[in-house]
Short mmCIF file of C-alpha atoms in Angstrom, two decimals:
data_model
loop_
_atom_site.label_atom_id
_atom_site.label_comp_id
_atom_site.label_asym_id
_atom_site.label_seq_id
_atom_site.Cartn_x
_atom_site.Cartn_y
_atom_site.Cartn_z
CA MET A 21 22.70 25.93 -5.21
CA GLY A 22 23.95 24.29 -8.21
CA GLN A 23 22.80 25.90 -11.69
CA THR A 24 22.28 29.81 -11.87
CA ALA A 25 19.65 31.95 -14.11
CA SER A 26 22.50 32.84 -16.60
CA SER A 27 23.02 29.38 -17.41
CA ALA A 28 19.98 28.09 -17.54
CA ARG A 29 18.86 26.57 -21.25
CA PRO A 30 16.41 29.66 -23.22
CA ARG A 31 12.98 27.88 -23.71
CA SER A 32 11.62 28.90 -27.17
CA SER A 33 9.00 31.10 -27.93
CA LYS A 34 6.59 28.42 -28.58
CA SER A 35 6.48 26.77 -25.01
CA THR A 36 6.46 30.35 -23.68
CA ALA A 37 3.31 31.20 -25.89
CA ALA A 38 1.38 28.28 -24.29
CA ILE A 39 1.71 29.62 -20.95
CA SER A 40 1.49 33.65 -21.53
CA PRO A 41 -0.75 34.14 -24.74
CA SER A 42 -0.07 36.85 -27.22
CA PRO A 43 -2.43 40.30 -26.44
CA PRO A 44 -5.25 40.65 -28.71
CA GLU A 45 -4.82 42.84 -32.06
CA PRO A 46 -5.07 46.62 -31.75
CA ASP A 47 -7.85 48.34 -33.05
CA LEU A 48 -6.69 50.45 -35.98
CA GLU A 49 -9.66 52.69 -35.68
CA SER A 50 -9.29 53.76 -32.08
CA PRO A 51 -5.23 54.56 -31.57
CA ASP A 52 -6.32 55.43 -27.87
CA ASP A 53 -7.55 52.37 -26.79
CA SER A 54 -4.47 50.23 -28.50
CA ALA A 55 -2.06 52.18 -26.71
CA ALA A 56 -3.53 51.58 -23.52
CA GLU A 57 -3.78 48.43 -23.84
CA PHE A 58 -0.34 48.03 -24.63
CA ASP A 59 0.67 50.17 -21.38
CA ASP A 60 4.10 48.95 -20.26
CA SER A 61 2.25 48.47 -16.85
CA SER A 62 0.54 45.27 -18.67
CA GLU A 63 4.21 43.90 -18.82
CA ILE A 64 5.74 44.19 -15.64
CA ASP A 65 6.95 40.54 -13.87
CA TYR A 66 5.65 40.94 -10.36
CA SER A 67 7.22 37.64 -9.26
CA LEU A 68 10.83 39.70 -9.60
CA SER A 69 10.10 41.27 -6.08
CA LEU A 70 9.99 37.73 -4.68
CA PRO A 71 12.97 36.13 -3.50
CA ASP A 72 14.04 33.09 -4.64
CA GLU A 73 12.72 31.08 -1.55
CA CYS A 74 9.41 32.27 -1.85
CA LEU A 75 9.36 31.30 -5.50
CA ALA A 76 10.37 28.00 -4.26
CA CYS A 77 7.67 28.07 -1.75
CA ILE A 78 4.93 28.60 -4.25
CA PHE A 79 6.34 25.59 -6.65
CA HIS A 80 6.21 23.19 -3.62
CA SER A 81 2.40 23.71 -3.51
CA LEU A 82 2.14 22.69 -7.31
CA SER A 83 1.55 19.47 -8.71
CA ALA A 84 4.34 17.53 -10.62
CA ALA A 85 2.58 18.77 -14.26
CA ASP A 86 2.06 22.20 -12.71
CA ARG A 87 5.87 22.35 -11.88
CA LYS A 88 7.07 21.11 -15.06
CA ARG A 89 4.63 23.85 -17.15
CA ALA A 90 5.72 26.57 -14.55
CA SER A 91 9.34 25.97 -15.36
CA ALA A 92 9.22 26.46 -18.96
CA VAL A 93 8.47 30.65 -18.22
CA CYS A 94 11.43 31.62 -18.10
CA ARG A 95 15.42 31.25 -17.21
CA ARG A 96 14.85 32.12 -13.47
CA TRP A 97 11.96 29.78 -12.72
CA LEU A 98 13.36 26.68 -14.61
CA ALA A 99 16.75 27.35 -12.17
CA VAL A 100 14.69 28.13 -8.96
CA GLU A 101 12.26 25.09 -9.84
CA GLY A 102 15.24 22.77 -10.18
CA GLN A 103 16.58 24.09 -7.43
CA SER A 104 14.00 23.71 -5.23
CA ARG A 105 13.41 20.14 -6.30
CA HIS A 106 13.58 17.50 -3.06
CA ARG A 107 11.97 14.22 -4.72
CA LEU A 108 12.96 13.28 -8.31
CA SER A 109 11.68 9.82 -10.04
CA LEU A 110 13.21 8.95 -12.99
CA GLN A 111 13.02 5.68 -15.71
CA ALA A 112 16.19 4.00 -14.89
CA SER A 113 16.55 2.36 -18.20
CA ALA A 114 20.44 2.44 -19.36
CA GLU A 115 19.65 5.12 -21.87
CA LEU A 116 19.58 7.47 -18.76
CA SER A 117 23.20 7.53 -17.90
CA ALA A 118 24.11 9.73 -20.78
CA ALA A 119 22.08 12.33 -18.93
CA LEU A 120 22.72 11.82 -15.20
CA PRO A 121 25.38 14.90 -15.56
CA ARG A 122 23.19 17.28 -16.62
CA LEU A 123 20.16 16.29 -14.72
CA PHE A 124 21.68 16.36 -11.57
CA SER A 125 23.44 19.86 -12.14
CA ARG A 126 19.82 20.99 -12.74
CA PHE A 127 18.37 19.06 -9.90
CA ASP A 128 21.03 19.37 -7.38
CA SER A 129 19.11 19.37 -4.20
CA VAL A 130 17.64 15.97 -4.43
CA THR A 131 17.20 14.30 -1.10
CA LYS A 132 14.55 11.70 -2.28
CA LEU A 133 15.51 9.38 -5.46
CA ALA A 134 13.58 6.71 -7.22
CA LEU A 135 15.13 4.79 -10.20
CA LYS A 136 12.79 2.39 -11.64
CA CYS A 137 13.55 0.17 -14.94
CA ASP A 138 11.33 -1.77 -16.63
CA ARG A 139 11.71 -5.54 -16.51
CA ARG A 140 12.12 -5.75 -20.17
CA SER A 141 15.00 -2.84 -20.53
CA VAL A 142 18.65 -3.04 -19.38
CA SER A 143 18.66 -0.68 -16.36
CA ILE A 144 21.43 1.54 -15.11
CA GLY A 145 24.64 0.13 -13.81
CA ASP A 146 27.33 0.64 -11.29
CA GLU A 147 28.69 3.53 -13.12
CA SER A 148 25.54 5.55 -13.23
CA LEU A 149 24.68 4.84 -9.48
CA ILE A 150 28.19 5.71 -8.34
CA LEU A 151 27.74 8.85 -10.36
CA ILE A 152 24.10 9.70 -8.35
CA SER A 153 26.23 9.17 -4.96
CA GLN A 154 28.50 11.66 -6.15
CA ARG A 155 25.87 14.33 -7.08
CA CYS A 156 23.55 13.85 -4.09
CA ARG A 157 25.64 13.37 -0.73
CA ASN A 158 22.82 14.37 1.05
CA LEU A 159 20.11 11.59 -0.44
CA THR A 160 17.93 10.36 2.53
CA ARG A 161 15.90 8.12 0.43
CA LEU A 162 16.35 5.44 -2.46
CA LYS A 163 14.24 3.37 -4.14
CA LEU A 164 15.27 0.64 -6.84
CA ARG A 165 12.96 -1.49 -9.10
CA ALA A 166 14.40 -3.73 -11.33
CA CYS A 167 17.75 -2.54 -11.78
CA ARG A 168 19.22 -5.85 -12.83
CA GLU A 169 22.95 -4.32 -13.64
CA LEU A 170 23.77 -3.44 -10.01
CA THR A 171 26.64 -5.26 -8.10
CA ASP A 172 27.56 -5.35 -4.85
CA GLU A 173 30.51 -2.96 -5.71
CA GLY A 174 28.37 -0.21 -7.20
CA MET A 175 26.40 -0.76 -4.19
CA SER A 176 29.39 -0.39 -1.81
CA ILE A 177 30.81 2.74 -3.49
CA PHE A 178 27.05 4.27 -3.15
CA ALA A 179 26.96 3.40 0.59
CA ALA A 180 30.13 5.12 1.58
CA ASN A 181 29.16 8.21 -0.35
CA CYS A 182 25.78 8.74 1.14
CA ARG A 183 25.88 8.27 4.19
CA ASN A 184 22.56 10.24 5.21
CA LEU A 185 20.31 7.54 3.88
CA GLN A 186 17.58 6.98 6.25
CA LYS A 187 15.01 4.94 4.11
CA PHE A 188 16.06 2.12 1.23
CA SER A 189 13.88 0.21 -1.21
CA CYS A 190 15.06 -2.62 -3.44
CA GLY A 191 13.08 -5.15 -5.63
CA SER A 192 13.91 -7.26 -8.35
CA SER A 193 17.71 -5.94 -8.12
CA SER A 194 20.82 -8.14 -8.89
CA PHE A 195 23.44 -7.25 -5.85
CA GLY A 196 23.71 -9.56 -2.98
CA ALA A 197 25.07 -9.98 0.51
CA LYS A 198 27.95 -7.81 0.22
CA GLY A 199 26.23 -4.61 -0.90
CA MET A 200 23.53 -4.77 1.77
CA ASN A 201 26.29 -5.45 4.38
CA ALA A 202 27.90 -2.24 2.72
CA LEU A 203 24.83 -0.47 3.15
CA ILE A 204 23.99 -0.99 6.55
CA GLU A 205 27.55 -0.61 8.02
CA ASN A 206 28.06 2.93 6.23
CA CYS A 207 24.21 4.20 6.74
CA GLY A 208 24.54 4.70 10.52
CA LEU A 209 21.25 6.83 10.40
CA LEU A 210 18.72 3.98 8.17
CA GLU A 211 15.33 3.77 9.83
CA GLU A 212 13.58 1.95 7.05
CA LEU A 213 14.59 -1.24 5.16
CA SER A 214 12.33 -3.16 2.83
CA VAL A 215 13.74 -5.84 0.54
CA LYS A 216 11.85 -7.58 -2.41
CA ARG A 217 13.16 -10.53 -4.57
CA LEU A 218 16.75 -9.45 -4.18
CA ARG A 219 17.98 -11.84 -7.10
CA GLY A 220 21.76 -11.99 -5.80
CA ILE A 221 20.77 -13.32 -2.26
CA THR A 222 20.73 -17.35 -2.96
CA ASP A 223 22.15 -20.65 -1.50
CA ALA A 224 25.41 -19.86 -2.57
CA ALA A 225 25.49 -16.72 -0.38
CA ALA A 226 23.37 -18.10 2.35
CA ALA A 227 27.01 -18.52 4.03
CA GLU A 228 27.24 -14.80 4.02
CA SER A 229 24.84 -13.54 7.10
CA ILE A 230 23.52 -9.57 6.92
CA GLY A 231 23.98 -7.44 9.66
CA PRO A 232 24.21 -6.29 12.64
CA GLY A 233 26.09 -3.19 11.04
CA LYS A 234 25.72 0.31 12.28
CA ALA A 235 22.38 0.53 10.81
CA ALA A 236 20.75 -1.90 13.65
CA ASP A 237 20.76 1.14 16.05
CA SER A 238 18.53 3.11 14.11
CA LEU A 239 16.66 0.50 12.42
CA LYS A 240 12.74 1.05 13.15
CA ILE A 241 10.64 -0.86 10.20
CA ILE A 242 12.07 -3.65 8.31
CA CYS A 243 10.11 -5.42 5.60
CA LEU A 244 11.19 -8.58 3.62
CA LYS A 245 9.38 -9.89 0.52
CA ASP A 246 9.59 -13.01 -1.96
CA LEU A 247 13.21 -13.88 -0.47
CA TYR A 248 14.73 -17.48 -0.78
CA ASN A 249 16.88 -17.10 1.77
CA GLY A 250 15.77 -14.51 3.69
CA GLN A 251 16.68 -15.85 7.15
CA CYS A 252 20.24 -14.80 6.02
CA PHE A 253 18.57 -10.93 7.66
CA SER A 254 18.29 -12.79 10.95
CA PRO A 255 21.33 -11.01 12.51
CA LEU A 256 19.86 -7.63 11.39
CA ILE A 257 16.42 -8.33 12.67
CA ILE A 258 17.96 -9.94 16.14
CA GLY A 259 20.28 -6.62 16.21
CA ALA A 260 17.65 -4.17 15.75
CA LYS A 261 16.68 -3.01 19.67
CA ASN A 262 14.73 -0.20 18.49
CA LEU A 263 12.79 -2.16 16.00
CA ARG A 264 9.02 -0.94 16.15
CA SER A 265 7.18 -2.93 12.96
CA LEU A 266 8.15 -6.37 11.80
CA LYS A 267 6.91 -7.50 8.05
CA LEU A 268 7.75 -11.09 6.38
CA PHE A 269 5.81 -11.71 3.23
CA ARG A 270 6.30 -14.89 1.53
CA CYS A 271 9.98 -16.05 2.64
CA SER A 272 11.15 -19.79 2.87
CA GLY A 273 12.45 -21.26 5.83
CA ASP A 274 11.22 -21.54 9.23
CA TRP A 275 10.85 -18.39 11.45
CA ASP A 276 9.66 -19.91 14.92
CA LYS A 277 13.40 -19.55 16.17
CA LEU A 278 13.70 -16.14 14.90
CA LEU A 279 10.55 -15.00 16.51
CA GLU A 280 11.95 -16.60 19.93
CA LEU A 281 15.24 -14.32 19.76
CA ILE A 282 13.23 -11.12 18.57
CA ALA A 283 11.23 -11.48 21.67
CA ASP A 284 13.92 -12.17 24.27
CA GLY A 285 16.23 -9.01 22.92
CA ILE A 286 13.59 -6.60 21.58
CA ASP A 287 10.89 -5.01 23.83
CA SER A 288 9.94 -2.30 21.35
CA LEU A 289 7.74 -4.22 18.63
CA ILE A 290 4.55 -2.85 18.10
CA GLU A 291 3.60 -4.09 14.55
CA VAL A 292 3.89 -7.56 12.92
CA HIS A 293 3.29 -9.10 9.50
CA LEU A 294 3.50 -12.78 9.05
CA GLU A 295 1.76 -13.66 5.45
CA ARG A 296 2.58 -17.19 4.14
CA ILE A 297 5.53 -17.77 5.64
CA GLN A 298 6.25 -21.06 7.97
CA VAL A 299 5.51 -20.17 11.51
CA SER A 300 3.23 -22.06 14.55
CA ASP A 301 2.07 -21.69 17.63
CA LEU A 302 5.59 -21.87 19.18
CA GLY A 303 6.31 -18.54 17.11
CA LEU A 304 2.94 -16.82 18.27
CA LEU A 305 4.07 -17.91 22.08
CA SER A 306 7.37 -16.05 21.85
CA LEU A 307 5.88 -13.20 20.08
CA SER A 308 3.61 -13.03 23.28
CA LYS A 309 6.48 -11.96 25.10
CA SER A 310 6.29 -8.32 22.74
CA ALA A 311 3.49 -6.41 25.75
CA ASN A 312 3.45 -3.26 23.54
CA LEU A 313 2.07 -5.26 20.22
CA GLU A 314 -0.79 -3.29 18.58
CA VAL A 315 -0.84 -4.53 14.97
CA LEU A 316 -0.81 -8.20 14.21
CA HIS A 317 -1.35 -9.42 10.89
CA LEU A 318 -1.75 -13.29 10.29
CA VAL A 319 -2.18 -14.35 6.82
CA LYS A 320 -2.40 -17.56 5.20
CA THR A 321 -0.14 -19.04 8.10
CA PRO A 322 -2.07 -22.47 8.59
CA ASP A 323 0.16 -23.67 11.44
CA CYS A 324 -1.04 -20.70 13.67
CA THR A 325 -4.23 -22.21 16.18
CA ASN A 326 -6.51 -21.12 18.34
CA VAL A 327 -3.77 -21.96 21.18
CA GLY A 328 -0.90 -19.23 19.74
CA LEU A 329 -4.12 -16.35 19.35
CA ILE A 330 -4.89 -16.57 23.09
CA ALA A 331 -1.16 -16.56 24.22
CA VAL A 332 -0.91 -13.73 22.27
CA ALA A 333 -4.40 -12.15 23.23
CA GLU A 334 -3.42 -12.70 27.03
CA LYS A 335 -0.58 -10.94 27.09
CA CYS A 336 -0.63 -8.35 24.29
CA ARG A 337 -3.33 -6.43 25.83
CA LEU A 338 -2.47 -2.87 23.82
CA LEU A 339 -3.78 -4.81 20.57
CA ARG A 340 -5.41 -2.37 18.51
CA LYS A 341 -5.67 -4.29 14.94
CA LEU A 342 -5.90 -8.00 14.14
CA HIS A 343 -6.15 -9.35 10.43
CA ILE A 344 -6.39 -13.46 10.05
CA ASP A 345 -6.72 -15.02 7.09
CA GLY A 346 -7.53 -18.21 8.05
CA TRP A 347 -7.25 -19.68 4.81
CA LYS A 348 -10.25 -21.71 5.46
CA THR A 349 -8.25 -24.12 7.87
CA ASN A 350 -10.79 -23.96 10.42
CA ARG A 351 -7.72 -23.81 13.34
CA ILE A 352 -8.48 -20.16 14.57
CA GLY A 353 -12.23 -19.72 15.54
CA ASP A 354 -14.63 -18.95 18.83
CA ASP A 355 -11.87 -19.62 21.48
CA GLY A 356 -9.13 -17.31 20.06
CA LEU A 357 -11.71 -14.37 19.50
CA ILE A 358 -13.01 -14.91 22.89
CA ALA A 359 -9.50 -14.70 24.39
CA VAL A 360 -9.03 -11.64 22.27
CA ALA A 361 -12.62 -10.30 23.57
CA THR A 362 -11.83 -10.97 26.94
CA HIS A 363 -8.07 -9.13 27.10
CA CYS A 364 -7.79 -6.56 24.18
CA LEU A 365 -10.24 -4.56 25.09
CA ASN A 366 -8.47 -1.63 23.26
CA LEU A 367 -9.19 -3.31 19.48
CA GLN A 368 -10.50 -0.95 17.17
CA GLU A 369 -10.03 -2.99 13.53
CA LEU A 370 -10.85 -6.57 13.11
CA VAL A 371 -10.43 -8.43 9.76
CA LEU A 372 -11.28 -12.15 9.26
CA ILE A 373 -10.71 -13.99 6.44
CA GLY A 374 -11.99 -17.58 6.27
CA VAL A 375 -12.33 -17.87 9.77
CA ASN A 376 -16.20 -18.63 10.81
CA PRO A 377 -16.88 -17.15 13.89
CA THR A 378 -20.62 -17.46 15.69
CA ARG A 379 -22.53 -15.48 17.31
CA LEU A 380 -21.02 -16.51 20.61
CA SER A 381 -17.66 -14.84 19.95
CA LEU A 382 -19.26 -12.01 17.81
CA GLU A 383 -21.62 -11.11 20.89
CA LYS A 384 -18.40 -11.22 23.37
CA LEU A 385 -16.46 -9.44 20.91
CA ALA A 386 -19.07 -6.42 20.78
CA LEU A 387 -19.95 -6.03 24.20
CA ASN A 388 -16.25 -5.74 25.77
CA CYS A 389 -14.39 -3.81 22.87
CA GLN A 390 -16.08 -0.68 23.11
CA SER A 391 -13.82 0.80 20.31
CA LEU A 392 -14.23 -1.44 17.66
CA GLU A 393 -14.77 0.97 14.30
CA ARG A 394 -13.86 -1.23 11.84
CA LEU A 395 -15.02 -4.69 11.18
CA ALA A 396 -14.56 -7.11 8.17
CA LEU A 397 -15.90 -10.66 7.92
CA CYS A 398 -14.69 -12.40 4.28
CA GLU A 399 -15.56 -15.86 3.15
CA SER A 400 -16.95 -17.00 6.44
CA GLU A 401 -19.43 -19.84 6.56
CA THR A 402 -21.21 -18.98 9.76
CA VAL A 403 -21.94 -15.11 9.67
CA GLY A 404 -25.72 -15.44 8.01
CA ASP A 405 -28.29 -12.91 9.41
CA THR A 406 -28.11 -13.68 13.37
CA GLU A 407 -24.03 -12.73 13.59
CA ILE A 408 -25.34 -9.64 11.59
CA SER A 409 -28.31 -9.05 13.90
CA CYS A 410 -25.79 -9.68 16.72
CA ILE A 411 -23.51 -7.12 15.04
CA ALA A 412 -25.99 -4.25 14.65
CA ALA A 413 -27.35 -4.52 18.07
CA LYS A 414 -23.88 -4.88 19.92
CA CYS A 415 -21.48 -2.79 18.04
CA PHE A 416 -22.45 1.04 18.66
CA ALA A 417 -19.12 2.43 17.47
CA LEU A 418 -18.99 0.52 14.50
CA LYS A 419 -18.08 2.70 11.62
CA LYS A 420 -17.37 0.46 8.79
CA LEU A 421 -18.33 -2.41 8.06
CA CYS A 422 -17.54 -5.06 5.21
CA ILE A 423 -18.88 -8.42 4.79
CA LYS A 424 -17.93 -10.53 1.59
CA SER A 425 -19.12 -14.12 0.50
CA CYS A 426 -21.16 -14.87 3.37
CA PRO A 427 -24.20 -16.89 3.90
CA MET A 428 -26.36 -13.34 4.66
CA SER A 429 -29.51 -12.24 3.22
CA ASP A 430 -31.95 -8.97 3.11
CA HIS A 431 -32.53 -9.63 6.25
CA GLY A 432 -29.22 -9.07 7.67
CA MET A 433 -29.26 -5.74 5.63
CA GLU A 434 -32.63 -5.02 7.69
CA ALA A 435 -30.61 -5.54 10.90
CA LEU A 436 -28.20 -2.68 10.10
CA ALA A 437 -31.30 -0.17 9.61
CA GLY A 438 -31.89 -0.09 13.20
CA GLY A 439 -28.38 -0.55 14.77
CA CYS A 440 -24.93 0.99 14.51
CA PRO A 441 -25.82 3.93 15.03
CA ASN A 442 -22.24 5.44 14.07
CA LEU A 443 -21.79 3.27 10.93
CA VAL A 444 -20.90 5.36 8.13
CA LYS A 445 -20.25 3.24 5.33
CA VAL A 446 -21.01 -0.80 4.26
CA LYS A 447 -19.73 -3.10 1.52
CA VAL A 448 -21.49 -6.20 1.10
CA LYS A 449 -19.74 -8.51 -1.75
CA LYS A 450 -21.09 -11.86 -2.89
CA CYS A 451 -23.44 -12.45 -0.51
CA ARG A 452 -26.08 -14.34 -2.31
CA GLY A 453 -29.16 -13.98 -0.29
CA VAL A 454 -28.30 -9.88 -0.44
CA THR A 455 -30.35 -8.50 -3.32
CA SER A 456 -30.64 -4.97 -4.56
CA GLU A 457 -34.00 -4.44 -3.24
CA GLY A 458 -32.45 -4.81 -0.16
CA ALA A 459 -29.59 -2.73 -0.27
CA ASP A 460 -31.96 0.10 -1.95
CA TRP A 461 -34.01 -0.25 1.08
CA LEU A 462 -31.27 0.09 3.64
CA ARG A 463 -30.41 3.00 1.45
CA ALA A 464 -33.72 4.59 1.95
CA ASN A 465 -33.99 3.90 5.43
CA ARG A 466 -30.31 5.23 6.19
CA GLY A 467 -29.84 8.30 4.30
CA SER A 468 -26.36 8.89 6.22
CA LEU A 469 -25.13 5.60 5.05
CA SER A 470 -22.96 5.07 2.29
CA VAL A 471 -24.17 1.27 1.23
CA ASN A 472 -22.10 -0.42 -1.68
CA LEU A 473 -23.64 -4.31 -3.03
CA ASP A 474 -22.19 -6.29 -5.49
CA ALA A 475 -24.31 -9.15 -5.49
CA VAL A 476 -24.28 -12.02 -7.24
CA GLU A 477 -26.13 -12.52 -10.47
CA PRO A 478 -28.77 -14.84 -10.66
CA GLU A 479 -29.11 -17.77 -12.57
CA LEU A 480 -30.09 -17.82 -16.18
CA PRO A 481 -32.28 -20.74 -16.84
CA GLU A 482 -31.38 -20.90 -20.35
CA ALA A 483 -27.59 -21.27 -19.86
CA SER A 484 -26.17 -24.67 -19.86
CA VAL A 485 -22.80 -26.04 -20.15
CA SER A 486 -23.70 -27.42 -23.57
CA GLU A 487 -24.04 -24.22 -24.94
CA GLN A 488 -20.73 -23.07 -23.70
CA GLY A 489 -18.77 -26.38 -25.38
CA GLY A 490 -17.12 -26.68 -21.76
CA GLY A 491 -15.36 -23.34 -21.39
CA ASP A 492 -11.86 -22.04 -20.02
CA GLY A 493 -12.76 -20.94 -17.01
CA ASP A 494 -12.31 -17.08 -17.10
CA GLY A 495 -15.63 -16.71 -16.38
CA ASP A 496 -17.83 -14.73 -13.83
CA ALA A 497 -18.86 -17.80 -11.33
CA PRO A 498 -17.99 -16.82 -7.89
CA SER A 499 -15.15 -18.30 -6.02
CA GLY A 500 -15.10 -19.93 -2.68
CA GLY A 501 -18.25 -19.74 -0.54
CA GLY A 502 -19.30 -23.43 0.15
CA SER A 503 -21.66 -25.75 -0.88
CA GLY A 504 -24.36 -23.28 -2.04
CA ASP A 505 -22.07 -22.51 -5.36
CA THR A 506 -23.93 -24.96 -7.29
CA ASN A 507 -27.28 -23.08 -7.02
CA ILE A 508 -25.68 -20.29 -8.33
CA ALA A 509 -23.64 -21.48 -11.33
CA SER A 510 -23.01 -24.75 -12.62
CA SER A 511 -19.82 -24.51 -13.95
CA ARG A 512 -17.57 -21.99 -14.91
CA SER A 513 -18.56 -21.76 -18.62
CA ASN A 514 -21.75 -20.94 -17.13
CA GLY A 515 -20.53 -18.24 -15.35
CA ARG A 516 -18.89 -17.38 -18.48
CA PHE A 517 -21.96 -17.34 -20.66
CA LYS A 518 -24.03 -15.04 -18.07
CA MET A 519 -20.73 -12.48 -18.23
CA ARG A 520 -21.51 -12.47 -22.20
CA LEU A 521 -25.18 -11.38 -21.58
CA GLY A 522 -24.42 -9.29 -18.78
CA SER A 523 -21.53 -7.37 -19.90
CA LEU A 524 -23.48 -4.22 -21.56
CA SER A 525 -26.14 -3.82 -19.11
CA ARG A 526 -23.68 -4.27 -15.70
CA ARG A 527 -20.51 -3.20 -17.03
CA GLY A 528 -20.96 0.72 -16.52
CA LEU A 529 -22.52 -0.48 -12.84
CA VAL A 530 -19.74 -2.65 -11.96
CA MET A 531 -16.86 -0.24 -12.96
CA CYS A 532 -18.59 2.49 -10.89
CA THR A 533 -18.76 0.62 -7.95
CA PHE A 534 -15.46 -0.58 -7.70
CA LYS A 535 -14.20 3.24 -8.27
CA ARG A 536 -16.35 4.60 -6.03
CA TRP A 537 -15.66 1.99 -3.17
CA SER A 538 -11.61 1.55 -4.02
CA SER A 539 -10.95 3.20 -1.03
CA PHE A 540 -13.31 1.67 1.45
CA GLY A 541 -11.62 0.76 4.53
CA GLY A 542 -8.38 2.47 3.53
CA ARG A 543 -6.21 1.20 6.58
CA PHE A 544 -7.24 -1.99 5.82
CA ARG A 545 -7.78 -2.50 2.10
CA SER A 546 -5.30 -5.34 1.36
CA SER A 547 -7.10 -7.45 3.51
CA TYR A 548 -10.61 -8.50 2.23
CA GLY A 549 -9.67 -11.94 1.18
CA ARG A 550 -9.68 -13.25 -2.50
CA GLY A 551 -11.79 -11.99 -4.86
#
């Protein structure tokens, strides 16, 4: 498997002593006790009776830091630890090139590799990537970050050497369509492709499309982010007949036509994320043909309306997760949500941001979607105490509830105390009518319920704009949220003044709150609106 125990580099006595402390000084007045203390049996290395395979299994259960310490114990442990390591993450600056031969002589079984370079540093180039591909021919996963010195030529040779690649991710790299085509043509086992800010794909390369290639038959996940000319991936997407997940984030161009072609040729699609891309109801009408769709994210797509959502709801009846960020355009509302409640009875997770549902649609969702376990209502002007009371009375399966920047008050908190019998977590953030007393009352009446409150601080009567000289706008004033903002803070500078006055008393509480609730709703944490 590469390096042998005899060829391992010896460790200094200093590093070994840090792991195995020296025995205590012998007692000169008790020679017998001293002899017993230094009996040869205390120096036996019991790990010698373990096969290398067993020792490797033990190393796999250790953290990365503990594995490093273990490798310093002896030459055998050094060799076994290196030969059994399958995952490696390296700082891919140009200085790494000189160490690569020695590094991969020790770690000769790596199958998952991450190469990440600092944006201010010069990254490794083609020669280093080719050397890695020659040493790691069994590589199954590769992640490239800010490797700006890589070119199409280097990627082509790498792809020819590492044909077993299953997952590939790159961001802020400089190769272009030729290198990407070489990858998907040689790596016929590729299942997951993630591309972000690929600098080599520009208008000049628009004529050369990407795909489909041999990887089209195996690809299941495609994620494109921040691509100026992302539609050159269209042949690859359309040709991926087994595609299950498509994620498009901030990619320019009109995507309605692509969604139409996908719907006509791919029937395995179960997850679609559309964020800040040009897509309209025409695209959603095409997407509605994907009857197996289970997860849909519509984030800041202002041309999508109730019409498109109704079409999806009527035909995609297996929908389990729905995230909508309406961007306060008010083009998706009760009509679309009622259609979801009517047809998508398996709904388990619903996130609404910048959408204004009323009691009419919320009650319909609560009554029909009996499996709804996770609900987030953010930056809505219509979700008040009446709507929260409806949720508390009707959503019997609900386990996690997040409410942010909504006009609810302590009365809504009181309603939660007597409803939602399966509720385990509640997060309330920037709701002006909710006080700490209301949260404490809810905790006292529902002892098993985890309640997190990030309340808006009350107005300080002494503060004024003139006292701050206008400010620069980086204060604590709440964002969004409608006309009531004028009653909370008269200006951003006023918010900054409050932040200074309250920083000593509130900083510890706020930091504790953020740490404790950073994992709330982990499966939809990225969709809680704009803070």
